[in-house]
Amino acid sequence: MSPGQEPVYSEYETDTSQTSKLIRKFKETPFVPIGMAGFAMVVGYGLYRLKHRGDMKMSLHLIHMRVAAQGFVVGAITCGVLYSMFREYVVKPKE
């Protein structure tokens, strides 16, 4: 890159640490990291409950955990879409 050229994505090039990228992503779309964290919590809970599932078959337990994890992620994405629509159409001042 020549010294006279301005970088096209200057704000993205300055954020080099993973923490600053995560904070920027959380500010832009706050429900994506929430959905990821919820997914991780459901998976962790499913692995914990795997030992104490009793008479339940393994395949049934895995199906329940998959549905719970997908439900949490879809719920977080839906909340994020509704939140962004609210910001865009209700809170945004009319031009």
mmCIF file with all atom_site columns, C-alpha atoms in Angstrom:
data_model
loop_
_atom_site.group_PDB
_atom_site.id
_atom_site.type_symbol
_atom_site.label_atom_id
_atom_site.label_alt_id
_atom_site.label_comp_id
_atom_site.label_asym_id
_atom_site.label_entity_id
_atom_site.label_seq_id
_atom_site.pdbx_PDB_ins_code
_atom_site.Cartn_x
_atom_site.Cartn_y
_atom_site.Cartn_z
_atom_site.occupancy
_atom_site.B_iso_or_equiv
_atom_site.pdbx_formal_charge
_atom_site.auth_seq_id
_atom_site.auth_comp_id
_atom_site.auth_asym_id
_atom_site.auth_atom_id
_atom_site.pdbx_PDB_model_num
ATOM 1  C CA . MET A 1 1  ? 0.000   0.000   0.000  1.00 0.00 ? 1  MET A CA 1
ATOM 2  C CA . SER A 1 2  ? 1.465   3.370   -0.958 1.00 0.00 ? 2  SER A CA 1
ATOM 3  C CA . PRO A 1 3  ? 1.879   5.996   1.753  1.00 0.00 ? 3  PRO A CA 1
ATOM 4  C CA . GLY A 1 4  ? -0.707  8.342   0.167  1.00 0.00 ? 4  GLY A CA 1
ATOM 5  C CA . GLN A 1 5  ? -3.560  5.830   0.119  1.00 0.00 ? 5  GLN A CA 1
ATOM 6  C CA . GLU A 1 6  ? -6.154  5.705   2.855  1.00 0.00 ? 6  GLU A CA 1
ATOM 7  C CA . PRO A 1 7  ? -6.991  2.149   3.972  1.00 0.00 ? 7  PRO A CA 1
ATOM 8  C CA . VAL A 1 8  ? -10.467 1.071   2.943  1.00 0.00 ? 8  VAL A CA 1
ATOM 9  C CA . TYR A 1 9  ? -11.313 -0.676  6.220  1.00 0.00 ? 9  TYR A CA 1
ATOM 10 C CA . SER A 1 10 ? -9.322  1.447   8.636  1.00 0.00 ? 10 SER A CA 1
ATOM 11 C CA . GLU A 1 11 ? -11.613 0.891   11.639 1.00 0.00 ? 11 GLU A CA 1
ATOM 12 C CA . TYR A 1 12 ? -11.382 -2.880  11.198 1.00 0.00 ? 12 TYR A CA 1
ATOM 13 C CA . GLU A 1 13 ? -7.616  -2.886  10.755 1.00 0.00 ? 13 GLU A CA 1
ATOM 14 C CA . THR A 1 14 ? -7.027  -0.987  13.998 1.00 0.00 ? 14 THR A CA 1
ATOM 15 C CA . ASP A 1 15 ? -8.875  -3.618  16.070 1.00 0.00 ? 15 ASP A CA 1
ATOM 16 C CA . THR A 1 16 ? -6.297  -6.359  16.284 1.00 0.00 ? 16 THR A CA 1
ATOM 17 C CA . SER A 1 17 ? -6.988  -8.014  19.610 1.00 0.00 ? 17 SER A CA 1
ATOM 18 C CA . GLN A 1 18 ? -9.701  -10.621 19.989 1.00 0.00 ? 18 GLN A CA 1
ATOM 19 C CA . THR A 1 19 ? -11.181 -8.770  22.964 1.00 0.00 ? 19 THR A CA 1
ATOM 20 C CA . SER A 1 20 ? -11.644 -5.540  21.042 1.00 0.00 ? 20 SER A CA 1
ATOM 21 C CA . LYS A 1 21 ? -13.203 -7.433  18.124 1.00 0.00 ? 21 LYS A CA 1
ATOM 22 C CA . LEU A 1 22 ? -15.605 -9.190  20.491 1.00 0.00 ? 22 LEU A CA 1
ATOM 23 C CA . ILE A 1 23 ? -16.564 -5.915  22.179 1.00 0.00 ? 23 ILE A CA 1
ATOM 24 C CA . ARG A 1 24 ? -17.161 -4.262  18.793 1.00 0.00 ? 24 ARG A CA 1
ATOM 25 C CA . LYS A 1 25 ? -19.294 -7.212  17.650 1.00 0.00 ? 25 LYS A CA 1
ATOM 26 C CA . PHE A 1 26 ? -21.271 -7.134  20.893 1.00 0.00 ? 26 PHE A CA 1
ATOM 27 C CA . LYS A 1 27 ? -22.008 -3.415  20.385 1.00 0.00 ? 27 LYS A CA 1
ATOM 28 C CA . GLU A 1 28 ? -23.068 -3.920  16.752 1.00 0.00 ? 28 GLU A CA 1
ATOM 29 C CA . THR A 1 29 ? -25.237 -7.006  17.280 1.00 0.00 ? 29 THR A CA 1
ATOM 30 C CA . PRO A 1 30 ? -25.653 -7.790  20.972 1.00 0.00 ? 30 PRO A CA 1
ATOM 31 C CA . PHE A 1 31 ? -27.827 -10.886 20.533 1.00 0.00 ? 31 PHE A CA 1
ATOM 32 C CA . VAL A 1 32 ? -25.275 -12.887 18.519 1.00 0.00 ? 32 VAL A CA 1
ATOM 33 C CA . PRO A 1 33 ? -22.834 -13.323 21.442 1.00 0.00 ? 33 PRO A CA 1
ATOM 34 C CA . ILE A 1 34 ? -25.804 -13.952 23.753 1.00 0.00 ? 34 ILE A CA 1
ATOM 35 C CA . GLY A 1 35 ? -26.993 -16.722 21.420 1.00 0.00 ? 35 GLY A CA 1
ATOM 36 C CA . MET A 1 36 ? -23.513 -18.216 21.277 1.00 0.00 ? 36 MET A CA 1
ATOM 37 C CA . ALA A 1 37 ? -23.190 -18.153 25.068 1.00 0.00 ? 37 ALA A CA 1
ATOM 38 C CA . GLY A 1 38 ? -26.628 -19.721 25.487 1.00 0.00 ? 38 GLY A CA 1
ATOM 39 C CA . PHE A 1 39 ? -25.725 -22.447 23.018 1.00 0.00 ? 39 PHE A CA 1
ATOM 40 C CA . ALA A 1 40 ? -22.550 -23.179 24.979 1.00 0.00 ? 40 ALA A CA 1
ATOM 41 C CA . MET A 1 41 ? -24.529 -23.298 28.237 1.00 0.00 ? 41 MET A CA 1
ATOM 42 C CA . VAL A 1 42 ? -27.079 -25.744 26.808 1.00 0.00 ? 42 VAL A CA 1
ATOM 43 C CA . VAL A 1 43 ? -24.300 -27.967 25.483 1.00 0.00 ? 43 VAL A CA 1
ATOM 44 C CA . GLY A 1 44 ? -22.518 -27.861 28.837 1.00 0.00 ? 44 GLY A CA 1
ATOM 45 C CA . TYR A 1 45 ? -25.725 -28.701 30.674 1.00 0.00 ? 45 TYR A CA 1
ATOM 46 C CA . GLY A 1 46 ? -26.397 -31.544 28.223 1.00 0.00 ? 46 GLY A CA 1
ATOM 47 C CA . LEU A 1 47 ? -22.962 -33.007 28.810 1.00 0.00 ? 47 LEU A CA 1
ATOM 48 C CA . TYR A 1 48 ? -23.471 -32.751 32.565 1.00 0.00 ? 48 TYR A CA 1
ATOM 49 C CA . ARG A 1 49 ? -26.892 -34.426 32.358 1.00 0.00 ? 49 ARG A CA 1
ATOM 50 C CA . LEU A 1 50 ? -25.495 -37.165 30.138 1.00 0.00 ? 50 LEU A CA 1
ATOM 51 C CA . LYS A 1 51 ? -24.276 -39.017 33.235 1.00 0.00 ? 51 LYS A CA 1
ATOM 52 C CA . HIS A 1 52 ? -27.624 -38.720 35.033 1.00 0.00 ? 52 HIS A CA 1
ATOM 53 C CA . ARG A 1 53 ? -30.066 -39.440 32.234 1.00 0.00 ? 53 ARG A CA 1
ATOM 54 C CA . GLY A 1 54 ? -31.423 -42.592 33.862 1.00 0.00 ? 54 GLY A CA 1
ATOM 55 C CA . ASP A 1 55 ? -33.378 -44.909 31.566 1.00 0.00 ? 55 ASP A CA 1
ATOM 56 C CA . MET A 1 56 ? -33.500 -42.433 28.680 1.00 0.00 ? 56 MET A CA 1
ATOM 57 C CA . LYS A 1 57 ? -31.847 -43.625 25.478 1.00 0.00 ? 57 LYS A CA 1
ATOM 58 C CA . MET A 1 58 ? -28.764 -41.796 24.281 1.00 0.00 ? 58 MET A CA 1
ATOM 59 C CA . SER A 1 59 ? -30.344 -40.796 20.960 1.00 0.00 ? 59 SER A CA 1
ATOM 60 C CA . LEU A 1 60 ? -33.389 -39.294 22.689 1.00 0.00 ? 60 LEU A CA 1
ATOM 61 C CA . HIS A 1 61 ? -31.174 -37.345 25.076 1.00 0.00 ? 61 HIS A CA 1
ATOM 62 C CA . LEU A 1 62 ? -29.106 -35.976 22.182 1.00 0.00 ? 62 LEU A CA 1
ATOM 63 C CA . ILE A 1 63 ? -32.227 -34.978 20.252 1.00 0.00 ? 63 ILE A CA 1
ATOM 64 C CA . HIS A 1 64 ? -33.561 -33.088 23.276 1.00 0.00 ? 64 HIS A CA 1
ATOM 65 C CA . MET A 1 65 ? -30.268 -31.264 23.758 1.00 0.00 ? 65 MET A CA 1
ATOM 66 C CA . ARG A 1 66 ? -30.044 -30.393 20.057 1.00 0.00 ? 66 ARG A CA 1
ATOM 67 C CA . VAL A 1 67 ? -33.568 -28.978 20.050 1.00 0.00 ? 67 VAL A CA 1
ATOM 68 C CA . ALA A 1 68 ? -32.871 -26.964 23.209 1.00 0.00 ? 68 ALA A CA 1
ATOM 69 C CA . ALA A 1 69 ? -29.629 -25.530 21.797 1.00 0.00 ? 69 ALA A CA 1
ATOM 70 C CA . GLN A 1 70 ? -31.217 -24.678 18.454 1.00 0.00 ? 70 GLN A CA 1
ATOM 71 C CA . GLY A 1 71 ? -34.212 -23.145 20.200 1.00 0.00 ? 71 GLY A CA 1
ATOM 72 C CA . PHE A 1 72 ? -31.994 -20.880 22.272 1.00 0.00 ? 72 PHE A CA 1
ATOM 73 C CA . VAL A 1 73 ? -30.029 -19.715 19.228 1.00 0.00 ? 73 VAL A CA 1
ATOM 74 C CA . VAL A 1 74 ? -33.157 -19.135 17.119 1.00 0.00 ? 74 VAL A CA 1
ATOM 75 C CA . GLY A 1 75 ? -34.742 -17.247 20.017 1.00 0.00 ? 75 GLY A CA 1
ATOM 76 C CA . ALA A 1 76 ? -31.667 -15.037 20.386 1.00 0.00 ? 76 ALA A CA 1
ATOM 77 C CA . ILE A 1 77 ? -31.576 -14.339 16.645 1.00 0.00 ? 77 ILE A CA 1
ATOM 78 C CA . THR A 1 78 ? -35.299 -13.502 16.655 1.00 0.00 ? 78 THR A CA 1
ATOM 79 C CA . CYS A 1 79 ? -34.814 -11.115 19.585 1.00 0.00 ? 79 CYS A CA 1
ATOM 80 C CA . GLY A 1 80 ? -31.887 -9.539  17.731 1.00 0.00 ? 80 GLY A CA 1
ATOM 81 C CA . VAL A 1 81 ? -33.936 -9.020  14.576 1.00 0.00 ? 81 VAL A CA 1
ATOM 82 C CA . LEU A 1 82 ? -36.805 -7.520  16.566 1.00 0.00 ? 82 LEU A CA 1
ATOM 83 C CA . TYR A 1 83 ? -34.364 -5.276  18.435 1.00 0.00 ? 83 TYR A CA 1
ATOM 84 C CA . SER A 1 84 ? -32.759 -4.031  15.222 1.00 0.00 ? 84 SER A CA 1
ATOM 85 C CA . MET A 1 85 ? -36.181 -3.445  13.643 1.00 0.00 ? 85 MET A CA 1
ATOM 86 C CA . PHE A 1 86 ? -37.221 -1.491  16.737 1.00 0.00 ? 86 PHE A CA 1
ATOM 87 C CA . ARG A 1 87 ? -34.070 0.640   16.526 1.00 0.00 ? 87 ARG A CA 1
ATOM 88 C CA . GLU A 1 88 ? -34.454 1.161   12.783 1.00 0.00 ? 88 GLU A CA 1
ATOM 89 C CA . TYR A 1 89 ? -38.150 1.960   12.526 1.00 0.00 ? 89 TYR A CA 1
ATOM 90 C CA . VAL A 1 90 ? -39.342 3.163   15.939 1.00 0.00 ? 90 VAL A CA 1
ATOM 91 C CA . VAL A 1 91 ? -36.419 4.891   17.628 1.00 0.00 ? 91 VAL A CA 1
ATOM 92 C CA . LYS A 1 92 ? -34.776 6.281   14.489 1.00 0.00 ? 92 LYS A CA 1
ATOM 93 C CA . PRO A 1 93 ? -35.845 9.901   13.912 1.00 0.00 ? 93 PRO A CA 1
ATOM 94 C CA . LYS A 1 94 ? -37.828 10.507  10.754 1.00 0.00 ? 94 LYS A CA 1
ATOM 95 C CA . GLU A 1 95 ? -35.885 12.183  7.970  1.00 0.00 ? 95 GLU A CA 1
#
